[in-house]
Structure formats: structure tokens, C-alpha cells
Amino acid sequence: MVKAVLAFAALTGLAPLTSASSASDYWRRQPQRRDVSPTATFAPVPSTSPTVSPIVPNPSPNYVDSFVKPCGEAFSLNGQPFYFAGANAYWLMNQTNDWVDAAFGNLSAQGIGVVRTWFFNNGYYNTVNGTEQAFNDSPEGIGHLDYVVKRARDYGIRLIATLANNWPDFGGTHYYLQQTGYQYHDDFFTQPELIQLYKEYISHILNRNNTFTGILFKDDPTFFAWELMNEPRCLSYTDIKSQNCTTATMTNWIDDMSTYIKSLAPNTMVTVGDEGWFNEPSLVDNWLYDGFNGIDFETNLQLENIDFGTFHTYPDHGWGAGTTGYDLSFEWGEQWIRQHRTVGAKVGKPVVNEEYGFAQRTDRMSYEQYYYAVTEDIGIAGDLFWSFWIAPPDGSPIAEGNSANSTYTPGLNYYTNDTDWPIIRQHVYNMAQQNLPKGQADFSCFGANNMFCSETAA
């Protein structure tokens, strides 16, 4: 174990903390963050519509007419750095237009310019029967995404669009497996029929002509990135893993799918959507680091068509809690962030903490201030909190369902009436400050995938 820890320290510059972890508590340690079940009934839009902030003028006329690009370990927009603090609002794909307006209005008012949302609703957006697939392009189906994209563009907000789910919420891989008769979760990543079905879905989405803007999704700079899947793994809590699923299995699938998306949308960035697990097999019984889930963060980041890395951070929600409890979760979270930044620097690509949340609502502000300071200090390219919700005026639950967090529960969700928005706004501001030219610096990128950057004072 000591040798393995030293090996990992050589890889990242930091050794993983030895928090209590075993096979018996593996599932207990998974974050139950799925706020709405597939059969949830959403509360209707109140007769008094949610408060919608006025549209904030775009920073420049070309703000949504240019693609954000990777630039070394950062992002670039129109030749300038593009650091950001954003939000997850996965539910935009099945809410009414009023709620879409309210979401983007409120987020824009906080200065947030990047939102991660889900571009799937399997079983409704697309129906699968064996090898046959049909698409629901109605205004209530895939057509609703036109409005989501249009309003994001209106507010100068860019989208990270997630195309599938590892979990059964809103269909996910489980839906494809059910409809095709496959047994193992990782069949989704290896069986030709399932790979073809998913590519058909990707093609249908990316080639869609937005009925409001007339721009094909694949050509629209409103998209910050296309994301392969929300939290891909060899297994889920509904479908078991075969004995054949390894990190190579997942890396091969990621390589294939990212290459396919780039063939359709060469100007838009592509990312994985994974939680950022490492692959040091010697670290047995430490599922964050031992490759058991099939994810090898560094190897995947090295793939030609993966533009930036993603990782998720839930320090007090089972991931970092160990024998010393609360204090260890603080320490673990900082180390987790630093380890991914170190690997990003080694590979030469940006990394984004694309989901983070804190189960302890009473102490959440302490976590936020602590990790925001780390993020801003070490040059993480961006982060997005999990997750943004609009609080109904009457204080009722956003949604009813049978999932653990399907109602208005304390912890991971951020509502418009929460008290810690000033801390979030300050973080948004601090990240945006990094985008200002240093003495009118010329921050230019060139070469394949804009991997070579120069910064020259004017």
C-alpha cells in the first residue's frame, strides 16, 4: 500500500488520502444526487410567473458568434482567456419555456455564462425497439431543445450539452439495454448494435436545425462543448458490470465517440463528463483511485479528440468522509482538486470541476469559500455547482418523485432564495477577472487544437 501511494504521488505530486473504504460500503459512498426520478411530476408554473431578470447585454457583439477553444491549460474566446464559474441546470430539457426563461434570466443576473444541461430524455425523445430507433421532434420533445438553445444564446450563456446518462434517470444506458435485451451495463460501450444506436442519436441531435435561429446545433457557438455521458462507468446501480470491463473498455469507447462527434462538429469542444477517477490498480479498495469504475482520467485526457477533462467533487457526501470525518473531507476535497489540476498541466489541457456540491447545508458557505480560494489560486479553467433550481414563490417542492432527493431537500441543490449567492457571485467575479488582458496582453493561440499559446504584453 505504501508503495502504491508513493507511485501515485509521483504521478500527481500528491498522494491520495487513505480514507476508510471497502467493497461493502462502495454503494453507500455513491452520491445520491439524482433530484428527479424518471416518473417525477413537476410542479406547474405558478400563476405568478417566476421572477425573470432582464437580459444582461453580451460582453461583445461576437460573444455567441465565436467558439470557445482549448488553449493549453485554459480556454480562449476571441483570443482572450475564458475562465468561468458556471452552474448545472440539467432539468431544462423537460421544463416549460417560462421556467427556461426564468433559469437563464436568474443565472445571467449572477454573471454566470456557462451552464451544463442534459440533451436526452430516453424513451420520450427517442424510442428504441431492438435495432430500430425513432425520434420525437415535436415542440414537447427534441424540439424543446431549440428554445433552450435560443434563450441561452439570447442571454449570452454557453451550454455544455450532455448526450446520455450512465444512470437510469431519464432513460440513460439502462433504457438502451432494456430495449435491446442486453444484460451487462458495459454492453452499452462494447456491443456494435448499441454503439450504432447511440451514434444515430448523436447525429440526430447535432444535425438538428434550430427552428428559432436557423442554425444547426453542430454549427452553433452557443455550445461550449458536447459531452459524451453524465458520469460514465462500467456499472450503475441498476445494471451490473461484466468481468470484461476495464479502463481500456471505457477509453476505447470514449475515443470512438469523441472522434465521431468531432467528425460532425469539428469546431465545438468535446469532453467526457466523467467523475475524474484515477487508475492506480495497486490502490485496492480505494475506488476513487484503483480503476474499478473503468475510468482512467489521465489516459482519457490524452485522447486526441477530448479537449478538456472533467471531474466531480463531493467532499462531504461519502467521497471524502473517512475515519476523521468532517476535517478529512475538507482536506480530501482540496487534494482532489489539486490532483486533477496537476494532471491537466502534465497533459497540457484544461480541466473543469464540472459538478461540486456539499451535503452539509449549515456549513456549505465554509466549503464554498475554502474551495473557491483553491480553485482561483491554482488556475482551474472552470467549475459548475450542482445544481441550480428556481424556488417556487410558495416554497413548495420543485418536483415530486420516488428518488432520494426528489423534493426540496437540504444540501446539494442551490435555489434562487438561498443565502449564499453573494459567495457564488464573488467567485464568478474572481474567475472572470482572470479573463482581463494583463496590461492589454495579446493572448493568442495557434496550431492543432490551439495547443500553442503565447501571451505578450502590448
PDB file of C-alpha atoms in Angstrom, residues 236-335:
ATOM      1  CA  SER A 236     -24.625   1.543 -12.408  1.00  0.00           C
ATOM      2  CA  TYR A 237     -26.969   0.806  -9.535  1.00  0.00           C
ATOM      3  CA  THR A 238     -29.418  -0.887 -11.924  1.00  0.00           C
ATOM      4  CA  ASP A 239     -27.096  -2.858 -14.214  1.00  0.00           C
ATOM      5  CA  ILE A 240     -24.139  -4.995 -13.225  1.00  0.00           C
ATOM      6  CA  LYS A 241     -20.655  -4.951 -14.673  1.00  0.00           C
ATOM      7  CA  SER A 242     -19.292  -7.853 -16.698  1.00  0.00           C
ATOM      8  CA  GLN A 243     -15.928  -9.388 -15.888  1.00  0.00           C
ATOM      9  CA  ASN A 244     -14.516  -7.897 -19.075  1.00  0.00           C
ATOM     10  CA  CYS A 245     -14.985  -4.177 -18.387  1.00  0.00           C
ATOM     11  CA  THR A 246     -11.697  -2.392 -17.748  1.00  0.00           C
ATOM     12  CA  THR A 247     -10.325   1.097 -18.155  1.00  0.00           C
ATOM     13  CA  ALA A 248      -9.342   0.082 -21.704  1.00  0.00           C
ATOM     14  CA  THR A 249     -13.002  -0.717 -22.437  1.00  0.00           C
ATOM     15  CA  MET A 250     -14.116   2.761 -21.447  1.00  0.00           C
ATOM     16  CA  THR A 251     -11.174   4.545 -23.049  1.00  0.00           C
ATOM     17  CA  ASN A 252     -11.818   2.812 -26.393  1.00  0.00           C
ATOM     18  CA  TRP A 253     -15.471   3.885 -26.279  1.00  0.00           C
ATOM     19  CA  ILE A 254     -14.535   7.452 -25.349  1.00  0.00           C
ATOM     20  CA  ASP A 255     -12.032   7.580 -28.213  1.00  0.00           C
ATOM     21  CA  ASP A 256     -14.586   6.246 -30.707  1.00  0.00           C
ATOM     22  CA  MET A 257     -17.410   8.559 -29.639  1.00  0.00           C
ATOM     23  CA  SER A 258     -15.307  11.704 -29.339  1.00  0.00           C
ATOM     24  CA  THR A 259     -13.867  11.060 -32.801  1.00  0.00           C
ATOM     25  CA  TYR A 260     -17.367  10.604 -34.189  1.00  0.00           C
ATOM     26  CA  ILE A 261     -18.627  13.860 -32.674  1.00  0.00           C
ATOM     27  CA  LYS A 262     -15.605  15.751 -33.993  1.00  0.00           C
ATOM     28  CA  SER A 263     -16.371  14.426 -37.466  1.00  0.00           C
ATOM     29  CA  LEU A 264     -19.786  16.103 -37.206  1.00  0.00           C
ATOM     30  CA  ALA A 265     -18.910  19.243 -35.237  1.00  0.00           C
ATOM     31  CA  PRO A 266     -15.189  19.966 -35.643  1.00  0.00           C
ATOM     32  CA  ASN A 267     -15.430  23.487 -34.190  1.00  0.00           C
ATOM     33  CA  THR A 268     -17.062  22.541 -30.884  1.00  0.00           C
ATOM     34  CA  MET A 269     -15.139  21.131 -27.950  1.00  0.00           C
ATOM     35  CA  VAL A 270     -15.796  17.578 -26.764  1.00  0.00           C
ATOM     36  CA  THR A 271     -15.420  16.249 -23.234  1.00  0.00           C
ATOM     37  CA  VAL A 272     -16.199  13.017 -21.395  1.00  0.00           C
ATOM     38  CA  GLY A 273     -18.418  14.021 -18.458  1.00  0.00           C
ATOM     39  CA  ASP A 274     -16.736  11.577 -16.091  1.00  0.00           C
ATOM     40  CA  GLU A 275     -16.156  11.991 -12.370  1.00  0.00           C
ATOM     41  CA  GLY A 276     -12.387  12.018 -12.727  1.00  0.00           C
ATOM     42  CA  TRP A 277     -11.421   8.626 -11.286  1.00  0.00           C
ATOM     43  CA  PHE A 278      -7.746   7.722 -11.418  1.00  0.00           C
ATOM     44  CA  ASN A 279      -6.270   4.370 -12.387  1.00  0.00           C
ATOM     45  CA  GLU A 280      -3.638   3.131  -9.983  1.00  0.00           C
ATOM     46  CA  PRO A 281      -4.609  -0.560  -9.609  1.00  0.00           C
ATOM     47  CA  SER A 282      -2.251  -1.040  -6.661  1.00  0.00           C
ATOM     48  CA  LEU A 283      -4.553   1.146  -4.584  1.00  0.00           C
ATOM     49  CA  VAL A 284      -7.015  -1.667  -3.925  1.00  0.00           C
ATOM     50  CA  ASP A 285     -10.216  -0.889  -2.009  1.00  0.00           C
ATOM     51  CA  ASN A 286      -9.912   2.797  -2.881  1.00  0.00           C
ATOM     52  CA  TRP A 287     -12.490   3.111  -5.634  1.00  0.00           C
ATOM     53  CA  LEU A 288     -11.590   6.714  -6.430  1.00  0.00           C
ATOM     54  CA  TYR A 289      -8.107   5.664  -7.491  1.00  0.00           C
ATOM     55  CA  ASP A 290      -7.979   1.953  -8.359  1.00  0.00           C
ATOM     56  CA  GLY A 291      -9.623   1.970 -11.812  1.00  0.00           C
ATOM     57  CA  PHE A 292     -12.514  -0.231 -10.681  1.00  0.00           C
ATOM     58  CA  ASN A 293     -15.094   2.034 -12.323  1.00  0.00           C
ATOM     59  CA  GLY A 294     -13.350   1.806 -15.691  1.00  0.00           C
ATOM     60  CA  ILE A 295     -12.207   5.421 -15.794  1.00  0.00           C
ATOM     61  CA  ASP A 296      -8.588   6.480 -16.235  1.00  0.00           C
ATOM     62  CA  PHE A 297      -8.645  10.270 -16.061  1.00  0.00           C
ATOM     63  CA  GLU A 298      -5.148  10.887 -17.384  1.00  0.00           C
ATOM     64  CA  THR A 299      -5.319   8.402 -20.260  1.00  0.00           C
ATOM     65  CA  ASN A 300      -8.691   9.736 -21.393  1.00  0.00           C
ATOM     66  CA  LEU A 301      -7.450  13.322 -21.248  1.00  0.00           C
ATOM     67  CA  GLN A 302      -4.623  12.388 -23.613  1.00  0.00           C
ATOM     68  CA  LEU A 303      -7.055  11.317 -26.356  1.00  0.00           C
ATOM     69  CA  GLU A 304      -6.800  13.483 -29.464  1.00  0.00           C
ATOM     70  CA  ASN A 305     -10.468  14.476 -29.605  1.00  0.00           C
ATOM     71  CA  ILE A 306     -11.026  15.129 -25.903  1.00  0.00           C
ATOM     72  CA  ASP A 307     -10.480  18.858 -25.488  1.00  0.00           C
ATOM     73  CA  PHE A 308     -10.655  19.158 -21.708  1.00  0.00           C
ATOM     74  CA  GLY A 309     -11.004  16.982 -18.643  1.00  0.00           C
ATOM     75  CA  THR A 310     -13.917  16.837 -16.228  1.00  0.00           C
ATOM     76  CA  PHE A 311     -14.100  15.787 -12.604  1.00  0.00           C
ATOM     77  CA  HIS A 312     -16.771  15.896  -9.893  1.00  0.00           C
ATOM     78  CA  THR A 313     -16.226  16.842  -6.252  1.00  0.00           C
ATOM     79  CA  TYR A 314     -18.443  15.816  -3.326  1.00  0.00           C
ATOM     80  CA  PRO A 315     -16.151  16.035  -0.295  1.00  0.00           C
ATOM     81  CA  ASP A 316     -18.706  15.589   2.485  1.00  0.00           C
ATOM     82  CA  HIS A 317     -21.080  13.279   0.669  1.00  0.00           C
ATOM     83  CA  GLY A 318     -19.281   9.988   1.063  1.00  0.00           C
ATOM     84  CA  TRP A 319     -16.335  10.591  -1.246  1.00  0.00           C
ATOM     85  CA  GLY A 320     -14.014  12.248   1.227  1.00  0.00           C
ATOM     86  CA  ALA A 321     -15.522  11.241   4.567  1.00  0.00           C
ATOM     87  CA  GLY A 322     -13.208   8.875   6.374  1.00  0.00           C
ATOM     88  CA  THR A 323     -12.046   7.998   9.838  1.00  0.00           C
ATOM     89  CA  THR A 324     -11.602  11.635  10.816  1.00  0.00           C
ATOM     90  CA  GLY A 325     -14.904  12.678   9.248  1.00  0.00           C
ATOM     91  CA  TYR A 326     -15.532  16.343   8.549  1.00  0.00           C
ATOM     92  CA  ASP A 327     -11.920  17.556   8.744  1.00  0.00           C
ATOM     93  CA  LEU A 328     -10.752  14.882   6.317  1.00  0.00           C
ATOM     94  CA  SER A 329     -13.433  15.834   3.800  1.00  0.00           C
ATOM     95  CA  PHE A 330     -12.044  19.391   3.715  1.00  0.00           C
ATOM     96  CA  GLU A 331      -8.519  18.093   3.191  1.00  0.00           C
ATOM     97  CA  TRP A 332      -9.591  15.461   0.687  1.00  0.00           C
ATOM     98  CA  GLY A 333     -11.521  17.954  -1.437  1.00  0.00           C
ATOM     99  CA  GLU A 334      -8.584  20.305  -1.799  1.00  0.00           C
ATOM    100  CA  GLN A 335      -6.286  17.441  -2.706  1.00  0.00           C
TER     101      GLN A 335
END
